[in-house]
């Protein structure tokens, strides 16, 4: 998958490129809006990460011109401006998502994957990681053939982790997806909930599936 | 701040020198002088009129008396020429200023006798139609000779002797030029008096206005003395006249508010710097130590992970501060929707379920009411309060989330706990940014110290209010009051 980053701040561009490359993407970086426009038209990218505040031609107009010329590559806006109007403007211009600085890299990665996954992807009924199996239709989870006794929220948390297995999910994202709490909370509520989930999913078994990534969040994977 | 003060004074000055905005002193002086002038003119005109009419009346009376005298002479002593001559020829000469003339004509209009020289000036045809001999003469006719002298003329028939039939025409005239001169002289004097009066009243006006305005100038001077470093100065209403006392009070109140905000602001800056210092210090220290020599990859990883935690903390703090700053700008609008308050409450409770269970604290929801509010902000406010309550409630404690509609149609949402409670001294400052009851605890809890400030901002945005009651060792109740649900959707932020 090829990603184009249009970002004039060198440090930001640097770590984005590094992080995304290491996650298996092919990444190009340009610093100016005009170059970005040129690359977007000529290169075959699957996603463009666009900074709003660029010298000369800003992100808004790059996106506007792109969409006008029929270029439909998904665009993820990245900016320090986060008023509601800015968000709305970005989305109205045809951006696929909007991320406000400072953001966690894991968050960016999750959004990038989510955009690239969009489309006619069909949700399977059952998901399986190692010996863990969850049935999304019947709200049933089993591990090594044994039924796990989960509360509805615990099941929601587990299915989120399983659906996005291998992705580091931040606490904010988890609170948003499982409890619909769309704001940053200072609490360690998510930690406690994950701990309780672990006690049911991992503790009885030698192989651990849910891992803490310190400073970032949680990931479920078969290591 | 000081720059602003300078700008203000200059704009004040430039406004006062523009042609259409006279100073109050000038206006007062002008009006004062105008009214004084009005009074002077009215009295002068009145006096002038009295003088003129008096003089005229006297002249008329004089001539009428003369006519009566001549009538008497003609009636009683028609043959005695001397008496007539005496009266007609010489009487006029005896007056020092006003020259008096008289003429007697027979029925055919032939002059019988007249004051010498009268023929040259006042021919008989000039006189008005004579009144009949039974009428009493009253008002003469004014006439001006070629050389500009004014005369008062009167004519009347007089009976000659007691026999009916014979009549004589009496014509009398009075040179009133002296009186006109007198009036003119009077006019001149009036003008002088008037102009002196105006000057005098203007001068008095200026003095009075200046004296009247002095308190204002002093108030201005006092106000100018107040700078950022001397925000504690006050104008003290007691010192000023009643009209200015209100202004002084208002000004002092404004200063109080300013000083309060200013103190809060500087306190906030200090707190912010302090809050930033700790994580930055950690970051710098850890990085420096890590780089001071070669380490195993695992150690680097630990440093980076630790930094990430600090960054997340800083980022959350910035996020919260931005939220607070936005909430304070009057432009901010919120997206209200109508929802079931109890349902939202249950959702928040569910979010904290695991944590509450872990801490052995029971969380209960009570009551129900529909609510028109910003759903996300409502959840956030409730979440912040519940999080606080959980932090300060010991094991086997109880937290009650309740919602109800009050009699005045407000919706009251309360979070009450059986926690440690808060000392009364802390209560007023609890909603300030970064305020912490126990400074030593600040780093142990994961909070940024902005939770309650955010709750207050959220309530402000909704036009509602937040109140806190607490009793040490018993518990705390925080209640949120949302205004009636029928409120307009785009209600702007209002002062708490």
PDB file of N, CA, C and O in Angstrom, chain A residues 80-84 87 100-103 152-154 174-176 179-190 192-193 195-196 212-216, chain B residues 302 305-306 308-309 312 315-316 318-320 322 326 335 344 347-348 350-355 357-358 376 379-380 383-384 387 446-451:
ATOM      1  N   UNK A  80      -3.208  21.086  13.495  1.00  0.00           N
ATOM      2  CA  UNK A  80      -3.258  21.550  14.884  1.00  0.00           C
ATOM      3  C   UNK A  80      -4.511  22.371  15.119  1.00  0.00           C
ATOM      4  O   UNK A  80      -4.812  22.738  16.235  1.00  0.00           O
ATOM      5  N   UNK A  81      -5.224  22.667  14.015  1.00  0.00           N
ATOM      6  CA  UNK A  81      -6.458  23.442  14.171  1.00  0.00           C
ATOM      7  C   UNK A  81      -7.579  22.469  14.423  1.00  0.00           C
ATOM      8  O   UNK A  81      -7.792  21.556  13.653  1.00  0.00           O
ATOM      9  N   UNK A  82      -8.330  22.705  15.495  1.00  0.00           N
ATOM     10  CA  UNK A  82      -9.347  21.695  15.788  1.00  0.00           C
ATOM     11  C   UNK A  82     -10.691  22.284  16.147  1.00  0.00           C
ATOM     12  O   UNK A  82     -11.449  21.690  16.877  1.00  0.00           O
ATOM     13  N   UNK A  83     -10.988  23.489  15.639  1.00  0.00           N
ATOM     14  CA  UNK A  83     -12.336  23.976  15.905  1.00  0.00           C
ATOM     15  C   UNK A  83     -13.297  23.125  15.082  1.00  0.00           C
ATOM     16  O   UNK A  83     -12.913  22.526  14.072  1.00  0.00           O
ATOM     17  N   UNK A  84     -14.549  23.096  15.546  1.00  0.00           N
ATOM     18  CA  UNK A  84     -15.553  22.279  14.860  1.00  0.00           C
ATOM     19  C   UNK A  84     -15.659  22.703  13.395  1.00  0.00           C
ATOM     20  O   UNK A  84     -15.730  21.875  12.495  1.00  0.00           O
ATOM     21  N   UNK A  87     -13.053  21.138  11.303  1.00  0.00           N
ATOM     22  CA  UNK A  87     -13.355  19.730  11.046  1.00  0.00           C
ATOM     23  C   UNK A  87     -14.400  19.590   9.960  1.00  0.00           C
ATOM     24  O   UNK A  87     -14.243  18.829   9.005  1.00  0.00           O
ATOM     25  N   UNK A 100      -6.358  15.553  14.872  1.00  0.00           N
ATOM     26  CA  UNK A 100      -5.838  16.787  15.443  1.00  0.00           C
ATOM     27  C   UNK A 100      -4.553  16.523  16.209  1.00  0.00           C
ATOM     28  O   UNK A 100      -4.457  15.575  16.980  1.00  0.00           O
ATOM     29  N   UNK A 101      -3.562  17.392  15.964  1.00  0.00           N
ATOM     30  CA  UNK A 101      -2.311  17.293  16.702  1.00  0.00           C
ATOM     31  C   UNK A 101      -2.500  17.829  18.111  1.00  0.00           C
ATOM     32  O   UNK A 101      -3.190  18.818  18.275  1.00  0.00           O
ATOM     33  N   UNK A 102      -1.926  17.270  19.134  1.00  0.00           N
ATOM     34  CA  UNK A 102      -1.082  16.078  19.068  1.00  0.00           C
ATOM     35  C   UNK A 102      -1.932  14.811  19.044  1.00  0.00           C
ATOM     36  O   UNK A 102      -2.948  14.742  19.705  1.00  0.00           O
ATOM     37  N   UNK A 103      -1.510  13.825  18.277  1.00  0.00           N
ATOM     38  CA  UNK A 103      -2.251  12.564  18.246  1.00  0.00           C
ATOM     39  C   UNK A 103      -1.263  11.430  18.496  1.00  0.00           C
ATOM     40  O   UNK A 103      -0.055  11.575  18.296  1.00  0.00           O
ATOM     41  N   UNK A 152     -21.923  -7.905  28.750  1.00  0.00           N
ATOM     42  CA  UNK A 152     -22.046  -7.334  27.397  1.00  0.00           C
ATOM     43  C   UNK A 152     -20.908  -6.376  27.048  1.00  0.00           C
ATOM     44  O   UNK A 152     -20.383  -6.398  25.939  1.00  0.00           O
ATOM     45  N   UNK A 153     -20.497  -5.530  28.019  1.00  0.00           N
ATOM     46  CA  UNK A 153     -19.431  -4.572  27.716  1.00  0.00           C
ATOM     47  C   UNK A 153     -18.102  -5.288  27.549  1.00  0.00           C
ATOM     48  O   UNK A 153     -17.267  -4.888  26.733  1.00  0.00           O
ATOM     49  N   UNK A 154     -17.892  -6.323  28.323  1.00  0.00           N
ATOM     50  CA  UNK A 154     -16.651  -7.088  28.181  1.00  0.00           C
ATOM     51  C   UNK A 154     -16.602  -7.754  26.816  1.00  0.00           C
ATOM     52  O   UNK A 154     -15.562  -7.791  26.165  1.00  0.00           O
ATOM     53  N   UNK A 174     -10.716   3.082  22.774  1.00  0.00           N
ATOM     54  CA  UNK A 174     -11.498   2.007  23.391  1.00  0.00           C
ATOM     55  C   UNK A 174     -12.727   2.579  24.093  1.00  0.00           C
ATOM     56  O   UNK A 174     -13.845   2.078  23.930  1.00  0.00           O
ATOM     57  N   UNK A 175     -12.522   3.675  24.843  1.00  0.00           N
ATOM     58  CA  UNK A 175     -13.652   4.299  25.555  1.00  0.00           C
ATOM     59  C   UNK A 175     -14.707   4.749  24.556  1.00  0.00           C
ATOM     60  O   UNK A 175     -15.909   4.650  24.800  1.00  0.00           O
ATOM     61  N   UNK A 176     -14.240   5.232  23.409  1.00  0.00           N
ATOM     62  CA  UNK A 176     -15.145   5.714  22.376  1.00  0.00           C
ATOM     63  C   UNK A 176     -15.944   4.568  21.773  1.00  0.00           C
ATOM     64  O   UNK A 176     -17.164   4.639  21.636  1.00  0.00           O
ATOM     65  N   UNK A 179     -17.798   2.263  25.009  1.00  0.00           N
ATOM     66  CA  UNK A 179     -18.770   2.930  25.891  1.00  0.00           C
ATOM     67  C   UNK A 179     -19.379   4.185  25.280  1.00  0.00           C
ATOM     68  O   UNK A 179     -20.161   4.860  25.920  1.00  0.00           O
ATOM     69  N   UNK A 180     -18.938   4.533  24.085  1.00  0.00           N
ATOM     70  CA  UNK A 180     -19.438   5.729  23.429  1.00  0.00           C
ATOM     71  C   UNK A 180     -19.119   6.983  24.247  1.00  0.00           C
ATOM     72  O   UNK A 180     -19.913   7.921  24.311  1.00  0.00           O
ATOM     73  N   UNK A 181     -17.966   6.993  24.907  1.00  0.00           N
ATOM     74  CA  UNK A 181     -17.552   8.166  25.670  1.00  0.00           C
ATOM     75  C   UNK A 181     -16.597   8.958  24.775  1.00  0.00           C
ATOM     76  O   UNK A 181     -15.414   8.636  24.685  1.00  0.00           O
ATOM     77  N   UNK A 182     -17.159   9.974  24.097  1.00  0.00           N
ATOM     78  CA  UNK A 182     -16.374  10.661  23.075  1.00  0.00           C
ATOM     79  C   UNK A 182     -15.596  11.840  23.624  1.00  0.00           C
ATOM     80  O   UNK A 182     -15.679  12.950  23.127  1.00  0.00           O
ATOM     81  N   UNK A 183     -14.896  11.622  24.697  1.00  0.00           N
ATOM     82  CA  UNK A 183     -14.064  12.701  25.235  1.00  0.00           C
ATOM     83  C   UNK A 183     -12.899  12.065  25.966  1.00  0.00           C
ATOM     84  O   UNK A 183     -12.946  10.886  26.328  1.00  0.00           O
ATOM     85  N   UNK A 184     -11.868  12.844  26.165  1.00  0.00           N
ATOM     86  CA  UNK A 184     -10.722  12.327  26.898  1.00  0.00           C
ATOM     87  C   UNK A 184     -11.069  12.269  28.365  1.00  0.00           C
ATOM     88  O   UNK A 184     -11.460  13.262  28.951  1.00  0.00           O
ATOM     89  N   UNK A 185     -10.932  11.123  28.954  1.00  0.00           N
ATOM     90  CA  UNK A 185     -11.136  11.070  30.396  1.00  0.00           C
ATOM     91  C   UNK A 185      -9.805  10.731  31.058  1.00  0.00           C
ATOM     92  O   UNK A 185      -8.987  10.005  30.501  1.00  0.00           O
ATOM     93  N   UNK A 186      -9.634  11.318  32.225  1.00  0.00           N
ATOM     94  CA  UNK A 186      -8.360  11.133  32.914  1.00  0.00           C
ATOM     95  C   UNK A 186      -8.253   9.771  33.589  1.00  0.00           C
ATOM     96  O   UNK A 186      -7.204   9.375  34.041  1.00  0.00           O
ATOM     97  N   UNK A 187      -9.380   9.099  33.672  1.00  0.00           N
ATOM     98  CA  UNK A 187      -9.407   7.951  34.567  1.00  0.00           C
ATOM     99  C   UNK A 187      -8.741   6.713  33.985  1.00  0.00           C
ATOM    100  O   UNK A 187      -8.466   6.620  32.794  1.00  0.00           O
ATOM    101  N   UNK A 188      -8.523   5.789  34.866  1.00  0.00           N
ATOM    102  CA  UNK A 188      -7.958   4.511  34.449  1.00  0.00           C
ATOM    103  C   UNK A 188      -9.059   3.480  34.278  1.00  0.00           C
ATOM    104  O   UNK A 188      -8.837   2.293  34.434  1.00  0.00           O
ATOM    105  N   UNK A 189     -10.271   3.968  33.945  1.00  0.00           N
ATOM    106  CA  UNK A 189     -11.414   3.080  33.782  1.00  0.00           C
ATOM    107  C   UNK A 189     -11.110   1.977  32.772  1.00  0.00           C
ATOM    108  O   UNK A 189     -11.376   0.791  33.016  1.00  0.00           O
ATOM    109  N   UNK A 190     -10.525   2.380  31.635  1.00  0.00           N
ATOM    110  CA  UNK A 190     -10.262   1.403  30.585  1.00  0.00           C
ATOM    111  C   UNK A 190      -9.274   0.351  31.084  1.00  0.00           C
ATOM    112  O   UNK A 190      -9.449  -0.856  30.833  1.00  0.00           O
ATOM    113  N   UNK A 192      -8.846  -0.719  34.076  1.00  0.00           N
ATOM    114  CA  UNK A 192      -9.533  -1.654  34.971  1.00  0.00           C
ATOM    115  C   UNK A 192     -10.367  -2.639  34.170  1.00  0.00           C
ATOM    116  O   UNK A 192     -10.335  -3.846  34.422  1.00  0.00           O
ATOM    117  N   UNK A 193     -11.080  -2.121  33.173  1.00  0.00           N
ATOM    118  CA  UNK A 193     -11.927  -3.001  32.376  1.00  0.00           C
ATOM    119  C   UNK A 193     -11.101  -4.038  31.627  1.00  0.00           C
ATOM    120  O   UNK A 193     -11.487  -5.206  31.540  1.00  0.00           O
ATOM    121  N   UNK A 195      -8.213  -5.122  32.528  1.00  0.00           N
ATOM    122  CA  UNK A 195      -7.692  -6.054  33.524  1.00  0.00           C
ATOM    123  C   UNK A 195      -8.729  -7.132  33.843  1.00  0.00           C
ATOM    124  O   UNK A 195      -8.408  -8.315  33.915  1.00  0.00           O
ATOM    125  N   UNK A 196      -9.967  -6.704  33.985  1.00  0.00           N
ATOM    126  CA  UNK A 196     -11.021  -7.679  34.301  1.00  0.00           C
ATOM    127  C   UNK A 196     -11.270  -8.625  33.140  1.00  0.00           C
ATOM    128  O   UNK A 196     -11.524  -9.816  33.342  1.00  0.00           O
ATOM    129  N   UNK A 212      -0.300  -5.245  26.926  1.00  0.00           N
ATOM    130  CA  UNK A 212      -0.253  -3.818  27.190  1.00  0.00           C
ATOM    131  C   UNK A 212       0.923  -3.231  26.425  1.00  0.00           C
ATOM    132  O   UNK A 212       2.017  -3.772  26.474  1.00  0.00           O
ATOM    133  N   UNK A 213       0.660  -2.165  25.690  1.00  0.00           N
ATOM    134  CA  UNK A 213       1.777  -1.441  25.082  1.00  0.00           C
ATOM    135  C   UNK A 213       1.902  -0.165  25.891  1.00  0.00           C
ATOM    136  O   UNK A 213       1.068   0.729  25.802  1.00  0.00           O
ATOM    137  N   UNK A 214       2.918  -0.100  26.683  1.00  0.00           N
ATOM    138  CA  UNK A 214       3.015   0.970  27.659  1.00  0.00           C
ATOM    139  C   UNK A 214       3.031   2.339  26.989  1.00  0.00           C
ATOM    140  O   UNK A 214       3.726   2.535  25.995  1.00  0.00           O
ATOM    141  N   UNK A 215       2.250   3.231  27.535  1.00  0.00           N
ATOM    142  CA  UNK A 215       2.208   4.584  26.990  1.00  0.00           C
ATOM    143  C   UNK A 215       1.330   4.701  25.766  1.00  0.00           C
ATOM    144  O   UNK A 215       1.098   5.791  25.270  1.00  0.00           O
ATOM    145  N   UNK A 216       0.839   3.587  25.235  1.00  0.00           N
ATOM    146  CA  UNK A 216       0.051   3.662  24.008  1.00  0.00           C
ATOM    147  C   UNK A 216      -1.336   3.069  24.165  1.00  0.00           C
ATOM    148  O   UNK A 216      -2.328   3.681  23.785  1.00  0.00           O
TER     149      UNK A 216
ATOM    150  N   UNK B 302      12.200   1.435  28.020  1.00  0.00           N
ATOM    151  CA  UNK B 302      11.510   1.885  29.225  1.00  0.00           C
ATOM    152  C   UNK B 302      11.441   3.413  29.297  1.00  0.00           C
ATOM    153  O   UNK B 302      10.421   3.995  29.672  1.00  0.00           O
ATOM    154  N   UNK B 305       8.912   4.640  26.843  1.00  0.00           N
ATOM    155  CA  UNK B 305       7.553   4.369  27.312  1.00  0.00           C
ATOM    156  C   UNK B 305       7.141   5.357  28.394  1.00  0.00           C
ATOM    157  O   UNK B 305       6.026   5.872  28.398  1.00  0.00           O
ATOM    158  N   UNK B 306       8.079   5.603  29.281  1.00  0.00           N
ATOM    159  CA  UNK B 306       7.798   6.563  30.345  1.00  0.00           C
ATOM    160  C   UNK B 306       7.522   7.950  29.755  1.00  0.00           C
ATOM    161  O   UNK B 306       6.610   8.659  30.192  1.00  0.00           O
ATOM    162  N   UNK B 308       6.369   8.625  26.852  1.00  0.00           N
ATOM    163  CA  UNK B 308       5.082   8.586  26.185  1.00  0.00           C
ATOM    164  C   UNK B 308       3.951   8.876  27.171  1.00  0.00           C
ATOM    165  O   UNK B 308       2.991   9.588  26.852  1.00  0.00           O
ATOM    166  N   UNK B 309       4.102   8.342  28.373  1.00  0.00           N
ATOM    167  CA  UNK B 309       3.076   8.591  29.383  1.00  0.00           C
ATOM    168  C   UNK B 309       3.011  10.071  29.730  1.00  0.00           C
ATOM    169  O   UNK B 309       1.933  10.646  29.882  1.00  0.00           O
ATOM    170  N   UNK B 312       1.425  11.986  26.909  1.00  0.00           N
ATOM    171  CA  UNK B 312      -0.029  11.803  26.895  1.00  0.00           C
ATOM    172  C   UNK B 312      -0.665  12.726  27.924  1.00  0.00           C
ATOM    173  O   UNK B 312      -1.705  13.353  27.681  1.00  0.00           O
ATOM    174  N   UNK B 315      -0.529  16.229  26.651  1.00  0.00           N
ATOM    175  CA  UNK B 315      -1.471  16.385  25.554  1.00  0.00           C
ATOM    176  C   UNK B 315      -2.896  16.520  26.086  1.00  0.00           C
ATOM    177  O   UNK B 315      -3.674  17.360  25.622  1.00  0.00           O
ATOM    178  N   UNK B 316      -3.223  15.710  27.077  1.00  0.00           N
ATOM    179  CA  UNK B 316      -4.555  15.803  27.684  1.00  0.00           C
ATOM    180  C   UNK B 316      -4.764  17.171  28.313  1.00  0.00           C
ATOM    181  O   UNK B 316      -5.831  17.761  28.235  1.00  0.00           O
ATOM    182  N   UNK B 318      -3.318  20.027  27.482  1.00  0.00           N
ATOM    183  CA  UNK B 318      -3.518  21.021  26.424  1.00  0.00           C
ATOM    184  C   UNK B 318      -4.945  20.942  25.903  1.00  0.00           C
ATOM    185  O   UNK B 318      -5.630  21.953  25.730  1.00  0.00           O
ATOM    186  N   UNK B 319      -5.392  19.722  25.698  1.00  0.00           N
ATOM    187  CA  UNK B 319      -6.743  19.482  25.206  1.00  0.00           C
ATOM    188  C   UNK B 319      -7.779  20.131  26.138  1.00  0.00           C
ATOM    189  O   UNK B 319      -8.678  20.846  25.708  1.00  0.00           O
ATOM    190  N   UNK B 320      -7.592  19.874  27.440  1.00  0.00           N
ATOM    191  CA  UNK B 320      -8.541  20.402  28.425  1.00  0.00           C
ATOM    192  C   UNK B 320      -8.478  21.922  28.487  1.00  0.00           C
ATOM    193  O   UNK B 320      -9.503  22.599  28.573  1.00  0.00           O
ATOM    194  N   UNK B 322      -7.589  23.933  26.131  1.00  0.00           N
ATOM    195  CA  UNK B 322      -8.214  24.457  24.919  1.00  0.00           C
ATOM    196  C   UNK B 322      -9.730  24.454  25.070  1.00  0.00           C
ATOM    197  O   UNK B 322     -10.405  25.403  24.706  1.00  0.00           O
ATOM    198  N   UNK B 326     -12.012  27.777  24.934  1.00  0.00           N
ATOM    199  CA  UNK B 326     -13.112  27.919  23.976  1.00  0.00           C
ATOM    200  C   UNK B 326     -14.414  28.198  24.675  1.00  0.00           C
ATOM    201  O   UNK B 326     -15.212  29.000  24.229  1.00  0.00           O
ATOM    202  N   UNK B 335     -24.192  22.011  20.810  1.00  0.00           N
ATOM    203  CA  UNK B 335     -25.225  21.336  20.044  1.00  0.00           C
ATOM    204  C   UNK B 335     -26.156  20.621  20.996  1.00  0.00           C
ATOM    205  O   UNK B 335     -25.849  19.552  21.508  1.00  0.00           O
ATOM    206  N   UNK B 344     -28.552   8.406  29.852  1.00  0.00           N
ATOM    207  CA  UNK B 344     -27.171   8.873  29.754  1.00  0.00           C
ATOM    208  C   UNK B 344     -26.429   8.583  31.051  1.00  0.00           C
ATOM    209  O   UNK B 344     -25.253   8.209  31.074  1.00  0.00           O
ATOM    210  N   UNK B 347     -25.419   5.117  31.196  1.00  0.00           N
ATOM    211  CA  UNK B 347     -24.283   4.851  30.311  1.00  0.00           C
ATOM    212  C   UNK B 347     -22.980   5.219  30.999  1.00  0.00           C
ATOM    213  O   UNK B 347     -21.985   4.483  30.940  1.00  0.00           O
ATOM    214  N   UNK B 348     -22.981   6.373  31.660  1.00  0.00           N
ATOM    215  CA  UNK B 348     -21.762   6.801  32.351  1.00  0.00           C
ATOM    216  C   UNK B 348     -21.452   5.843  33.509  1.00  0.00           C
ATOM    217  O   UNK B 348     -20.309   5.460  33.744  1.00  0.00           O
ATOM    218  N   UNK B 350     -22.203   2.759  33.687  1.00  0.00           N
ATOM    219  CA  UNK B 350     -21.705   1.516  33.109  1.00  0.00           C
ATOM    220  C   UNK B 350     -20.221   1.623  32.780  1.00  0.00           C
ATOM    221  O   UNK B 350     -19.449   0.695  32.984  1.00  0.00           O
ATOM    222  N   UNK B 351     -19.841   2.816  32.283  1.00  0.00           N
ATOM    223  CA  UNK B 351     -18.438   3.058  31.938  1.00  0.00           C
ATOM    224  C   UNK B 351     -17.559   2.873  33.175  1.00  0.00           C
ATOM    225  O   UNK B 351     -16.468   2.335  33.095  1.00  0.00           O
ATOM    226  N   UNK B 352     -18.063   3.322  34.314  1.00  0.00           N
ATOM    227  CA  UNK B 352     -17.261   3.259  35.537  1.00  0.00           C
ATOM    228  C   UNK B 352     -17.506   1.991  36.347  1.00  0.00           C
ATOM    229  O   UNK B 352     -16.934   1.826  37.419  1.00  0.00           O
ATOM    230  N   UNK B 353     -18.394   1.114  35.855  1.00  0.00           N
ATOM    231  CA  UNK B 353     -18.758  -0.104  36.571  1.00  0.00           C
ATOM    232  C   UNK B 353     -17.562  -0.885  37.081  1.00  0.00           C
ATOM    233  O   UNK B 353     -17.456  -1.189  38.281  1.00  0.00           O
ATOM    234  N   UNK B 354     -16.670  -1.189  36.157  1.00  0.00           N
ATOM    235  CA  UNK B 354     -15.530  -2.033  36.501  1.00  0.00           C
ATOM    236  C   UNK B 354     -14.695  -1.379  37.596  1.00  0.00           C
ATOM    237  O   UNK B 354     -14.294  -2.029  38.564  1.00  0.00           O
ATOM    238  N   UNK B 355     -14.449  -0.094  37.426  1.00  0.00           N
ATOM    239  CA  UNK B 355     -13.620   0.634  38.391  1.00  0.00           C
ATOM    240  C   UNK B 355     -14.284   0.664  39.765  1.00  0.00           C
ATOM    241  O   UNK B 355     -13.649   0.418  40.795  1.00  0.00           O
ATOM    242  N   UNK B 357     -16.518  -1.386  40.965  1.00  0.00           N
ATOM    243  CA  UNK B 357     -16.524  -2.726  41.546  1.00  0.00           C
ATOM    244  C   UNK B 357     -15.166  -3.046  42.150  1.00  0.00           C
ATOM    245  O   UNK B 357     -15.063  -3.560  43.261  1.00  0.00           O
ATOM    246  N   UNK B 358     -14.143  -2.696  41.416  1.00  0.00           N
ATOM    247  CA  UNK B 358     -12.777  -2.927  41.872  1.00  0.00           C
ATOM    248  C   UNK B 358     -12.522  -2.210  43.198  1.00  0.00           C
ATOM    249  O   UNK B 358     -11.848  -2.723  44.085  1.00  0.00           O
ATOM    250  N   UNK B 376     -22.652  14.896  24.503  1.00  0.00           N
ATOM    251  CA  UNK B 376     -21.260  14.546  24.815  1.00  0.00           C
ATOM    252  C   UNK B 376     -20.789  15.318  26.046  1.00  0.00           C
ATOM    253  O   UNK B 376     -20.175  14.758  26.958  1.00  0.00           O
ATOM    254  N   UNK B 379     -22.281  13.950  29.237  1.00  0.00           N
ATOM    255  CA  UNK B 379     -21.578  12.742  29.667  1.00  0.00           C
ATOM    256  C   UNK B 379     -20.235  13.090  30.287  1.00  0.00           C
ATOM    257  O   UNK B 379     -19.830  12.507  31.291  1.00  0.00           O
ATOM    258  N   UNK B 380     -19.552  14.054  29.663  1.00  0.00           N
ATOM    259  CA  UNK B 380     -18.231  14.413  30.175  1.00  0.00           C
ATOM    260  C   UNK B 380     -18.334  14.996  31.583  1.00  0.00           C
ATOM    261  O   UNK B 380     -17.561  14.631  32.469  1.00  0.00           O
ATOM    262  N   UNK B 383     -19.142  12.290  33.944  1.00  0.00           N
ATOM    263  CA  UNK B 383     -17.985  11.404  34.065  1.00  0.00           C
ATOM    264  C   UNK B 383     -16.920  12.017  34.978  1.00  0.00           C
ATOM    265  O   UNK B 383     -16.360  11.338  35.843  1.00  0.00           O
ATOM    266  N   UNK B 384     -16.668  13.321  34.799  1.00  0.00           N
ATOM    267  CA  UNK B 384     -15.675  13.978  35.658  1.00  0.00           C
ATOM    268  C   UNK B 384     -16.093  13.924  37.119  1.00  0.00           C
ATOM    269  O   UNK B 384     -15.277  13.671  38.000  1.00  0.00           O
ATOM    270  N   UNK B 387     -15.879  10.336  38.442  1.00  0.00           N
ATOM    271  CA  UNK B 387     -14.476   9.975  38.600  1.00  0.00           C
ATOM    272  C   UNK B 387     -13.909  10.561  39.893  1.00  0.00           C
ATOM    273  O   UNK B 387     -13.216   9.879  40.653  1.00  0.00           O
ATOM    274  N   UNK B 446      -4.300  10.453  38.458  1.00  0.00           N
ATOM    275  CA  UNK B 446      -3.955  10.608  37.043  1.00  0.00           C
ATOM    276  C   UNK B 446      -4.521  11.903  36.469  1.00  0.00           C
ATOM    277  O   UNK B 446      -4.252  12.254  35.339  1.00  0.00           O
ATOM    278  N   UNK B 447      -5.330  12.641  37.267  1.00  0.00           N
ATOM    279  CA  UNK B 447      -6.015  13.821  36.747  1.00  0.00           C
ATOM    280  C   UNK B 447      -5.084  14.974  36.405  1.00  0.00           C
ATOM    281  O   UNK B 447      -3.940  15.022  36.834  1.00  0.00           O
ATOM    282  N   UNK B 448      -5.621  15.902  35.626  1.00  0.00           N
ATOM    283  CA  UNK B 448      -4.836  17.081  35.277  1.00  0.00           C
ATOM    284  C   UNK B 448      -5.196  18.255  36.169  1.00  0.00           C
ATOM    285  O   UNK B 448      -4.635  19.327  36.036  1.00  0.00           O
ATOM    286  N   UNK B 449      -6.154  18.070  37.067  1.00  0.00           N
ATOM    287  CA  UNK B 449      -6.573  19.175  37.933  1.00  0.00           C
ATOM    288  C   UNK B 449      -7.513  20.124  37.221  1.00  0.00           C
ATOM    289  O   UNK B 449      -7.715  21.249  37.648  1.00  0.00           O
ATOM    290  N   UNK B 450      -8.080  19.654  36.127  1.00  0.00           N
ATOM    291  CA  UNK B 450      -8.959  20.531  35.346  1.00  0.00           C
ATOM    292  C   UNK B 450     -10.396  20.008  35.295  1.00  0.00           C
ATOM    293  O   UNK B 450     -11.277  20.646  34.747  1.00  0.00           O
ATOM    294  N   UNK B 451     -10.593  18.845  35.866  1.00  0.00           N
ATOM    295  CA  UNK B 451     -11.898  18.181  35.756  1.00  0.00           C
ATOM    296  C   UNK B 451     -13.065  19.042  36.195  1.00  0.00           C
ATOM    297  O   UNK B 451     -14.037  19.200  35.452  1.00  0.00           O
TER     298      UNK B 451
END
